[in-house]
XYZ file of C-alpha atoms in Angstrom:
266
model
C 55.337 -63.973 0.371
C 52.977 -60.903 0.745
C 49.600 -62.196 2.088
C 47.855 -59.262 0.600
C 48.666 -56.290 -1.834
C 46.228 -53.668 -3.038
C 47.394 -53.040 -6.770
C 46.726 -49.125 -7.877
C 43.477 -48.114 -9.374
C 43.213 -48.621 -12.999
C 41.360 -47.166 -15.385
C 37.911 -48.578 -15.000
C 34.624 -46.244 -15.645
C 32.437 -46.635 -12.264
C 29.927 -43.961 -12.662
C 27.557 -45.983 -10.346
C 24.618 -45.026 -13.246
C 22.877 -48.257 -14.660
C 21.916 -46.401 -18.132
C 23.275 -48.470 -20.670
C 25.418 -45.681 -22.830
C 26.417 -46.127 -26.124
C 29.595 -45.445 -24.973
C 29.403 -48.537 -22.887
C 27.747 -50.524 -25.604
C 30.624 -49.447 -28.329
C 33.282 -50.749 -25.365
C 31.888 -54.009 -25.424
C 32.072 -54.485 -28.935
C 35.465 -53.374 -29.261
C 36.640 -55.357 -26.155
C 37.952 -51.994 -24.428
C 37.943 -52.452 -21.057
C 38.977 -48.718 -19.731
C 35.417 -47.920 -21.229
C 33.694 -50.841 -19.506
C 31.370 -48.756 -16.668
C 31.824 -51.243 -13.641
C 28.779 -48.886 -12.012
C 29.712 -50.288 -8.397
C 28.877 -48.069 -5.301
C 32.586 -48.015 -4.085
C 35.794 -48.021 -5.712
C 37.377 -51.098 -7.473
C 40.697 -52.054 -7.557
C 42.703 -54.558 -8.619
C 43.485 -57.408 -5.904
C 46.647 -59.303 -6.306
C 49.075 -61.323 -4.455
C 52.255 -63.377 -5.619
C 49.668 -66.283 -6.835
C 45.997 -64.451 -7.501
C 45.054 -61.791 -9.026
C 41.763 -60.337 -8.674
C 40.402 -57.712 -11.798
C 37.371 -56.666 -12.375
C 35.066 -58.839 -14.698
C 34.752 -57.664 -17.899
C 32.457 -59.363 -20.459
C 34.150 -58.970 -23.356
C 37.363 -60.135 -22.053
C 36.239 -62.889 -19.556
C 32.483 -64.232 -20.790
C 33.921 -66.392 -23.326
C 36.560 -67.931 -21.113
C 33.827 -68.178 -18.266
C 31.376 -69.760 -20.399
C 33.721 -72.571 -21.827
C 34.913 -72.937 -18.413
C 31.438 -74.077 -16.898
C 29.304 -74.713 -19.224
C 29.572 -78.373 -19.281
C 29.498 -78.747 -15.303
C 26.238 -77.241 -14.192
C 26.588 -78.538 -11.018
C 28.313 -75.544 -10.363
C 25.111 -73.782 -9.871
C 23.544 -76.317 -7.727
C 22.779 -73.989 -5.149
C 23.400 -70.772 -6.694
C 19.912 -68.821 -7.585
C 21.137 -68.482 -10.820
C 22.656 -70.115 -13.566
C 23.787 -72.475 -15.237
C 24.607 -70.678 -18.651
C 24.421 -72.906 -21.634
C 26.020 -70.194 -23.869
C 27.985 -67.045 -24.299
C 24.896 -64.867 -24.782
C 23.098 -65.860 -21.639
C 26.411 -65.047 -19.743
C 26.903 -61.761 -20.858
C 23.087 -60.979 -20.517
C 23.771 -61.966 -16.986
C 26.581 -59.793 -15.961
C 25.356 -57.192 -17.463
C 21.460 -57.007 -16.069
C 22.141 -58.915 -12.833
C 25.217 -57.922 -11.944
C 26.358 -54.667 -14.263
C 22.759 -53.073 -13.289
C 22.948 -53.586 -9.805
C 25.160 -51.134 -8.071
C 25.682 -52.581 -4.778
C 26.885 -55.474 -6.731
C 30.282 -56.006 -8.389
C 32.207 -58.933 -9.902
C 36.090 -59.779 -10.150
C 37.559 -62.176 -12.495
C 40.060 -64.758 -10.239
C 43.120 -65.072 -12.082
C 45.343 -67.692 -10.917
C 48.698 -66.093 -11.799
C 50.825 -69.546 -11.289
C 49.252 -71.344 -14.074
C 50.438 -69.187 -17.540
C 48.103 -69.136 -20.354
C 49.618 -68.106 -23.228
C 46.855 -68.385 -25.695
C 45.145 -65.732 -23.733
C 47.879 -62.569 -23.203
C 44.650 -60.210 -22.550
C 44.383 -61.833 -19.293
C 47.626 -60.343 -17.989
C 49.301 -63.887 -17.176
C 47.931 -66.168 -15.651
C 44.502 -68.492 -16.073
C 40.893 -67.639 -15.634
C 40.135 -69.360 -12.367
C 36.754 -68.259 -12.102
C 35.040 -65.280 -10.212
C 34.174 -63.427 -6.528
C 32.145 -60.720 -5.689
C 30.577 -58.294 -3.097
C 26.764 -57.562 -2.966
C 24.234 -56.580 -1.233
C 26.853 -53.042 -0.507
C 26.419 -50.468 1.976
C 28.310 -47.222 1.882
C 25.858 -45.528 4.478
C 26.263 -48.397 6.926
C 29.377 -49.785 5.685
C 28.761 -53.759 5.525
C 28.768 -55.770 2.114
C 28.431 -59.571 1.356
C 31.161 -61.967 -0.362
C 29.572 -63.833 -2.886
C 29.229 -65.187 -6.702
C 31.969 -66.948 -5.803
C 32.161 -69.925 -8.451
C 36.054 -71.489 -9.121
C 36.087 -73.519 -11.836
C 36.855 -77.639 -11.246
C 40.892 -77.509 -12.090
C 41.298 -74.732 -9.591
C 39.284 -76.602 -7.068
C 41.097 -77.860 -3.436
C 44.296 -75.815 -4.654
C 44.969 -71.947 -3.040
C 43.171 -69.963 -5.683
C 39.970 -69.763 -2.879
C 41.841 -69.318 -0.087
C 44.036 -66.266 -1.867
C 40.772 -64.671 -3.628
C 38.798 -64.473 -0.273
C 41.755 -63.541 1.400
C 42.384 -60.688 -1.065
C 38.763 -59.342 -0.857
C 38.524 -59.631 2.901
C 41.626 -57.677 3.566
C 40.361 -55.067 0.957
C 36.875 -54.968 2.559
C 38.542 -53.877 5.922
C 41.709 -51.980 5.337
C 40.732 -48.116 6.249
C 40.467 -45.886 3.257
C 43.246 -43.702 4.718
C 46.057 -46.857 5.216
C 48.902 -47.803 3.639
C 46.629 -50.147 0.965
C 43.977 -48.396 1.094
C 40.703 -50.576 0.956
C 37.344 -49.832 1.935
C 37.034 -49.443 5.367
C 33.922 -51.709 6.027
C 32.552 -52.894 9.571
C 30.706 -55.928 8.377
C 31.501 -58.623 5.547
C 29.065 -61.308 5.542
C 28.496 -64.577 3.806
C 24.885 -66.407 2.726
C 24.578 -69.330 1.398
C 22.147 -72.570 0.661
C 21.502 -73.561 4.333
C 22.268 -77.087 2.391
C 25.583 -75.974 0.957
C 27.517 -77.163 3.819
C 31.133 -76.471 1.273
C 30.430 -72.959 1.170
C 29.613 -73.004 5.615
C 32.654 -74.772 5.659
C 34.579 -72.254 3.559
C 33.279 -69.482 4.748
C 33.924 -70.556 8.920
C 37.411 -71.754 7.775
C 38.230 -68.059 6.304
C 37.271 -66.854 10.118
C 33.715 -65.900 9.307
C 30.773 -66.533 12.294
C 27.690 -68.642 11.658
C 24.863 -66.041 13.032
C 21.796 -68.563 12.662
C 19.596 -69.662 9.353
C 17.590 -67.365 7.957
C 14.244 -69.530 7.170
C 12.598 -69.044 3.967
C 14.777 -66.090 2.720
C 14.208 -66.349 -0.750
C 12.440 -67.455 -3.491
C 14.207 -69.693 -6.063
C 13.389 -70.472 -9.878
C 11.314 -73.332 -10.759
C 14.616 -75.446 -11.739
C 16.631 -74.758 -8.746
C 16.877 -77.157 -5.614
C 15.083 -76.115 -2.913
C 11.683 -76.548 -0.406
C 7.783 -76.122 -1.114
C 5.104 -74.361 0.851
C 2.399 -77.017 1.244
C 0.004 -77.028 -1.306
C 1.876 -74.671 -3.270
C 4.767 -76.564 -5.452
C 4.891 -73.637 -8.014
C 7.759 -71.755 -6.092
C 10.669 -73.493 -4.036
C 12.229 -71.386 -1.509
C 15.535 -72.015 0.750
C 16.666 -71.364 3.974
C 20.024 -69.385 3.718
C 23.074 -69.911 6.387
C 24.100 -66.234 7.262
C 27.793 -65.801 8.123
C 29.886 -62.966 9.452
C 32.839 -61.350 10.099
C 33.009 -58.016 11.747
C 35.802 -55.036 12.216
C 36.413 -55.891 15.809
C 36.779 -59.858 14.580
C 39.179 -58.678 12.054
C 41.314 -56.484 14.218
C 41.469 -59.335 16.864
C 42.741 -62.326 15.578
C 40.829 -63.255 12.161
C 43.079 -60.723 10.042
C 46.190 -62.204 11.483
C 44.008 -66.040 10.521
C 43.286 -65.510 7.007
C 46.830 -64.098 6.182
C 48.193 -66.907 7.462
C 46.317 -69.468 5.559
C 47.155 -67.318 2.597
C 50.569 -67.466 2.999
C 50.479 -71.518 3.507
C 48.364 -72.656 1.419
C 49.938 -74.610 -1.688
Protein backbone atom coordinates (compact mmCIF):
# COMPACT_ATOMS: atom_id res chain seq x y z
CA UNK A 1 0.00 0.00 0.00
CA UNK A 2 0.97 3.62 -1.04
CA UNK A 3 1.15 5.74 2.18
CA UNK A 4 0.48 8.83 0.22
CA UNK A 5 -0.59 9.81 -3.43
CA UNK A 6 -1.24 13.31 -4.69
CA UNK A 7 -4.25 12.79 -7.21
CA UNK A 8 -4.05 15.48 -10.32
CA UNK A 9 -5.67 18.82 -10.05
CA UNK A 10 -9.23 18.89 -10.93
CA UNK A 11 -11.26 21.31 -12.04
CA UNK A 12 -12.02 23.46 -9.06
CA UNK A 13 -12.40 27.50 -9.46
CA UNK A 14 -9.82 29.03 -6.75
CA UNK A 15 -9.72 32.59 -7.70
CA UNK A 16 -8.71 33.44 -4.05
CA UNK A 17 -11.59 36.53 -4.43
CA UNK A 18 -14.32 36.32 -1.61
CA UNK A 19 -17.05 38.24 -3.90
CA UNK A 20 -19.86 36.07 -3.97
CA UNK A 21 -20.50 35.82 -8.04
CA UNK A 22 -23.50 34.85 -9.48
CA UNK A 23 -21.63 32.49 -11.16
CA UNK A 24 -20.81 30.93 -7.87
CA UNK A 25 -24.30 31.36 -6.55
CA UNK A 26 -25.92 29.60 -9.89
CA UNK A 27 -23.15 26.56 -9.08
CA UNK A 28 -24.58 25.99 -5.88
CA UNK A 29 -27.95 25.70 -6.97
CA UNK A 30 -27.25 23.44 -9.66
CA UNK A 31 -24.86 21.29 -7.52
CA UNK A 32 -21.87 21.92 -10.10
CA UNK A 33 -18.92 21.57 -8.44
CA UNK A 34 -16.23 22.64 -11.33
CA UNK A 35 -17.98 26.13 -10.73
CA UNK A 36 -17.71 25.96 -6.94
CA UNK A 37 -14.80 28.95 -6.28
CA UNK A 38 -12.79 27.13 -3.42
CA UNK A 39 -11.03 30.91 -3.07
CA UNK A 40 -8.01 29.25 -1.06
CA UNK A 41 -4.54 31.04 -1.15
CA UNK A 42 -2.73 27.89 -2.59
CA UNK A 43 -3.65 25.23 -4.83
CA UNK A 44 -6.05 22.31 -3.93
CA UNK A 45 -5.85 19.00 -4.90
CA UNK A 46 -7.33 16.00 -4.39
CA UNK A 47 -5.67 13.73 -1.53
CA UNK A 48 -6.12 10.06 -1.82
CA UNK A 49 -4.67 6.87 -0.76
CA UNK A 50 -5.87 3.12 -1.23
CA UNK A 51 -8.46 3.80 1.85
CA UNK A 52 -9.11 7.90 2.02
CA UNK A 53 -9.77 10.17 -0.15
CA UNK A 54 -9.54 13.71 0.52
CA UNK A 55 -11.76 16.37 -2.03
CA UNK A 56 -12.48 19.51 -1.53
CA UNK A 57 -15.79 20.37 0.41
CA UNK A 58 -18.39 21.37 -1.58
CA UNK A 59 -21.75 22.49 -0.11
CA UNK A 60 -23.97 21.36 -2.39
CA UNK A 61 -22.59 17.98 -2.60
CA UNK A 62 -21.44 17.38 1.06
CA UNK A 63 -23.72 19.87 3.51
CA UNK A 64 -26.54 17.59 3.47
CA UNK A 65 -24.56 14.47 4.19
CA UNK A 66 -22.51 16.55 6.86
CA UNK A 67 -25.47 17.84 8.49
CA UNK A 68 -27.33 14.41 8.92
CA UNK A 69 -24.09 13.09 9.93
CA UNK A 70 -23.72 15.37 13.14
CA UNK A 71 -26.47 16.91 13.81
CA UNK A 72 -27.73 14.73 16.48
CA UNK A 73 -24.21 14.46 18.35
CA UNK A 74 -23.26 17.98 19.26
CA UNK A 75 -20.72 16.88 21.31
CA UNK A 76 -18.77 17.00 18.39
CA UNK A 77 -18.29 20.63 18.83
CA UNK A 78 -17.47 20.53 22.41
CA UNK A 79 -14.43 22.33 21.99
CA UNK A 80 -14.64 23.58 18.60
CA UNK A 81 -15.42 27.60 18.50
CA UNK A 82 -18.06 26.85 16.37
CA UNK A 83 -20.88 24.79 15.80
CA UNK A 84 -23.02 22.63 16.41
CA UNK A 85 -25.40 23.01 13.28
CA UNK A 86 -28.95 22.08 13.94
CA UNK A 87 -29.78 22.25 10.17
CA UNK A 88 -28.74 22.29 6.59
CA UNK A 89 -29.00 26.08 6.27
CA UNK A 90 -26.77 26.96 9.17
CA UNK A 91 -24.14 24.53 7.60
CA UNK A 92 -23.95 25.91 4.39
CA UNK A 93 -24.06 29.54 5.84
CA UNK A 94 -21.02 28.32 7.62
CA UNK A 95 -18.82 27.07 4.93
CA UNK A 96 -19.53 29.54 2.95
CA UNK A 97 -18.89 32.89 5.32
CA UNK A 98 -16.44 31.18 7.70
CA UNK A 99 -14.72 29.09 5.73
CA UNK A 100 -15.53 29.94 1.74
CA UNK A 101 -14.73 33.80 2.70
CA UNK A 102 -11.67 33.25 4.35
CA UNK A 103 -8.82 32.63 2.02
CA UNK A 104 -6.20 31.31 4.15
CA UNK A 105 -8.77 28.81 5.02
CA UNK A 106 -9.87 25.71 3.07
CA UNK A 107 -11.92 22.57 3.78
CA UNK A 108 -11.74 18.85 2.38
CA UNK A 109 -14.46 16.41 2.58
CA UNK A 110 -12.81 12.84 4.19
CA UNK A 111 -14.06 10.15 2.18
CA UNK A 112 -13.49 6.83 3.53
CA UNK A 113 -13.14 4.88 0.26
CA UNK A 114 -13.48 1.23 2.06
CA UNK A 115 -16.95 1.69 3.16
CA UNK A 116 -19.18 1.95 -0.45
CA UNK A 117 -22.18 4.05 -0.40
CA UNK A 118 -24.20 3.41 -3.08
CA UNK A 119 -27.07 5.68 -2.43
CA UNK A 120 -24.66 8.48 -2.85
CA UNK A 121 -22.58 7.84 -6.47
CA UNK A 122 -21.76 11.81 -6.41
CA UNK A 123 -19.36 11.05 -3.76
CA UNK A 124 -17.06 9.07 -6.04
CA UNK A 125 -17.23 5.73 -3.83
CA UNK A 126 -16.86 5.62 -0.79
CA UNK A 127 -18.67 7.29 2.57
CA UNK A 128 -18.62 10.78 3.90
CA UNK A 129 -16.34 10.39 6.88
CA UNK A 130 -16.33 13.82 7.83
CA UNK A 131 -13.88 16.80 7.13
CA UNK A 132 -10.00 18.40 7.57
CA UNK A 133 -8.67 21.53 6.82
CA UNK A 134 -5.73 24.06 6.74
CA UNK A 135 -6.04 27.67 8.15
CA UNK A 136 -4.57 30.28 9.34
CA UNK A 137 -2.21 29.93 5.57
CA UNK A 138 0.89 31.59 4.76
CA UNK A 139 2.26 31.73 1.27
CA UNK A 140 4.79 34.62 2.20
CA UNK A 141 6.13 32.66 5.16
CA UNK A 142 5.08 29.33 4.18
CA UNK A 143 3.45 27.73 7.50
CA UNK A 144 -0.38 26.77 7.73
CA UNK A 145 -2.45 25.05 10.54
CA UNK A 146 -4.37 21.52 10.35
CA UNK A 147 -7.62 21.95 11.61
CA UNK A 148 -11.67 21.64 11.35
CA UNK A 149 -10.95 18.36 11.67
CA UNK A 150 -14.38 16.69 12.85
CA UNK A 151 -14.83 12.59 11.84
CA UNK A 152 -18.02 11.57 12.33
CA UNK A 153 -18.76 8.70 15.36
CA UNK A 154 -18.76 5.39 12.90
CA UNK A 155 -15.43 6.44 11.52
CA UNK A 156 -14.11 7.06 14.95
CA UNK A 157 -10.87 4.74 16.42
CA UNK A 158 -10.71 3.17 12.76
CA UNK A 159 -7.77 4.61 10.06
CA UNK A 160 -9.84 7.28 8.41
CA UNK A 161 -7.77 10.00 10.95
CA UNK A 162 -4.71 8.56 10.75
CA UNK A 163 -4.90 8.40 6.60
CA UNK A 164 -6.56 12.06 6.33
CA UNK A 165 -3.76 13.72 8.47
CA UNK A 166 -1.36 11.67 6.91
CA UNK A 167 -2.54 12.74 3.43
CA UNK A 168 -2.54 16.52 4.30
CA UNK A 169 0.78 16.44 6.10
CA UNK A 170 2.63 14.84 3.28
CA UNK A 171 0.89 17.39 0.90
CA UNK A 172 1.77 20.33 3.20
CA UNK A 173 5.55 19.39 2.82
CA UNK A 174 6.23 17.75 -0.47
CA UNK A 175 8.23 20.61 -2.61
CA UNK A 176 6.19 22.13 -5.35
CA UNK A 177 8.79 20.90 -7.87
CA UNK A 178 8.67 16.82 -6.66
CA UNK A 179 7.41 13.97 -7.98
CA UNK A 180 3.73 14.72 -6.06
CA UNK A 181 3.97 17.89 -6.02
CA UNK A 182 2.50 19.50 -2.74
CA UNK A 183 3.05 22.70 -1.25
CA UNK A 184 6.29 23.06 -0.06
CA UNK A 185 5.55 24.45 3.51
CA UNK A 186 8.16 24.86 6.49
CA UNK A 187 5.68 24.83 9.30
CA UNK A 188 2.29 22.82 9.88
CA UNK A 189 0.92 23.44 13.18
CA UNK A 190 -1.91 22.23 15.32
CA UNK A 191 -4.19 24.34 18.13
CA UNK A 192 -6.47 23.08 20.03
CA UNK A 193 -8.71 23.43 23.47
CA UNK A 194 -5.78 23.32 25.98
CA UNK A 195 -8.65 20.86 27.57
CA UNK A 196 -8.98 18.70 24.48
CA UNK A 197 -6.41 16.33 25.53
CA UNK A 198 -7.86 13.74 22.19
CA UNK A 199 -6.87 16.21 19.79
CA UNK A 200 -2.94 16.73 21.96
CA UNK A 201 -2.96 13.21 21.81
CA UNK A 202 -3.68 13.00 18.09
CA UNK A 203 -1.86 15.54 17.06
CA UNK A 204 1.73 14.28 19.18
CA UNK A 205 0.89 10.74 17.91
CA UNK A 206 0.96 12.07 14.07
CA UNK A 207 4.71 13.39 15.10
CA UNK A 208 3.65 16.93 15.84
CA UNK A 209 5.65 18.98 18.97
CA UNK A 210 3.78 20.48 21.91
CA UNK A 211 5.43 24.21 21.86
CA UNK A 212 3.66 25.47 25.20
CA UNK A 213 -0.16 26.85 25.88
CA UNK A 214 -1.02 29.82 24.57
CA UNK A 215 -3.10 31.51 27.63
CA UNK A 216 -6.18 33.27 26.84
CA UNK A 217 -5.92 33.05 22.98
CA UNK A 218 -9.30 33.51 22.12
CA UNK A 219 -12.53 34.50 22.80
CA UNK A 220 -15.35 31.90 22.64
CA UNK A 221 -19.28 32.30 22.18
CA UNK A 222 -21.45 32.56 25.09
CA UNK A 223 -22.49 28.67 24.68
CA UNK A 224 -19.13 27.24 24.29
CA UNK A 225 -17.02 25.64 27.23
CA UNK A 226 -14.50 27.62 28.38
CA UNK A 227 -12.96 30.18 31.40
CA UNK A 228 -14.17 33.72 32.76
CA UNK A 229 -12.24 36.86 33.51
CA UNK A 230 -13.28 37.71 37.08
CA UNK A 231 -16.07 39.82 37.30
CA UNK A 232 -16.73 39.56 33.78
CA UNK A 233 -18.86 36.18 32.94
CA UNK A 234 -20.19 37.73 29.62
CA UNK A 235 -17.26 36.24 27.47
CA UNK A 236 -15.43 32.79 28.14
CA UNK A 237 -12.10 32.51 26.71
CA UNK A 238 -9.63 29.31 26.41
CA UNK A 239 -6.23 28.59 26.58
CA UNK A 240 -5.18 26.82 23.26
CA UNK A 241 -2.35 23.88 23.17
CA UNK A 242 -0.09 24.94 20.15
CA UNK A 243 1.52 22.03 18.29
CA UNK A 244 4.10 21.73 15.56
CA UNK A 245 5.79 20.08 13.08
CA UNK A 246 8.48 21.66 11.06
CA UNK A 247 10.45 20.88 7.53
CA UNK A 248 13.57 19.78 9.28
CA UNK A 249 11.14 17.40 11.68
CA UNK A 250 9.66 16.09 8.58
CA UNK A 251 12.79 15.38 6.65
CA UNK A 252 14.28 13.64 9.80
CA UNK A 253 12.29 11.01 10.97
CA UNK A 254 8.48 12.24 11.32
CA UNK A 255 7.81 11.77 7.42
CA UNK A 256 9.19 8.30 7.55
CA UNK A 257 6.59 8.12 11.24
CA UNK A 258 3.40 9.14 9.83
CA UNK A 259 3.77 6.92 6.63
CA UNK A 260 4.23 4.23 8.61
CA UNK A 261 1.25 4.51 10.80
CA UNK A 262 -0.58 5.05 7.57
CA UNK A 263 0.35 2.07 6.12
CA UNK A 264 -0.59 -0.03 9.49
CA UNK A 265 -3.29 1.22 10.62
CA UNK A 266 -6.54 -1.05 10.13
Amino acid sequence: MNAATHATAQPYINSSDPQISPQRLEAVGQGDQKLYDLNFCLPVKELENERVRLTPFIPSLHASLYTDATRTHPGLYRYFPWGPFPDLSSTQNFFEVSVRQVAHLVVWAVIDKTRPDPAHPELGGGSLAGTIGLLNTSPEHLMTEIGHILIFPSFQRTHVATNAIGLLLNYCFDAPTSTTPGLGMRRVQWQAHAENAASIRTAERMGLKLEGIIRWQRVLRQDKEGLVRDNDGTKPGRHSALLAVCWDDWECGVKDHVNRLIVRTV
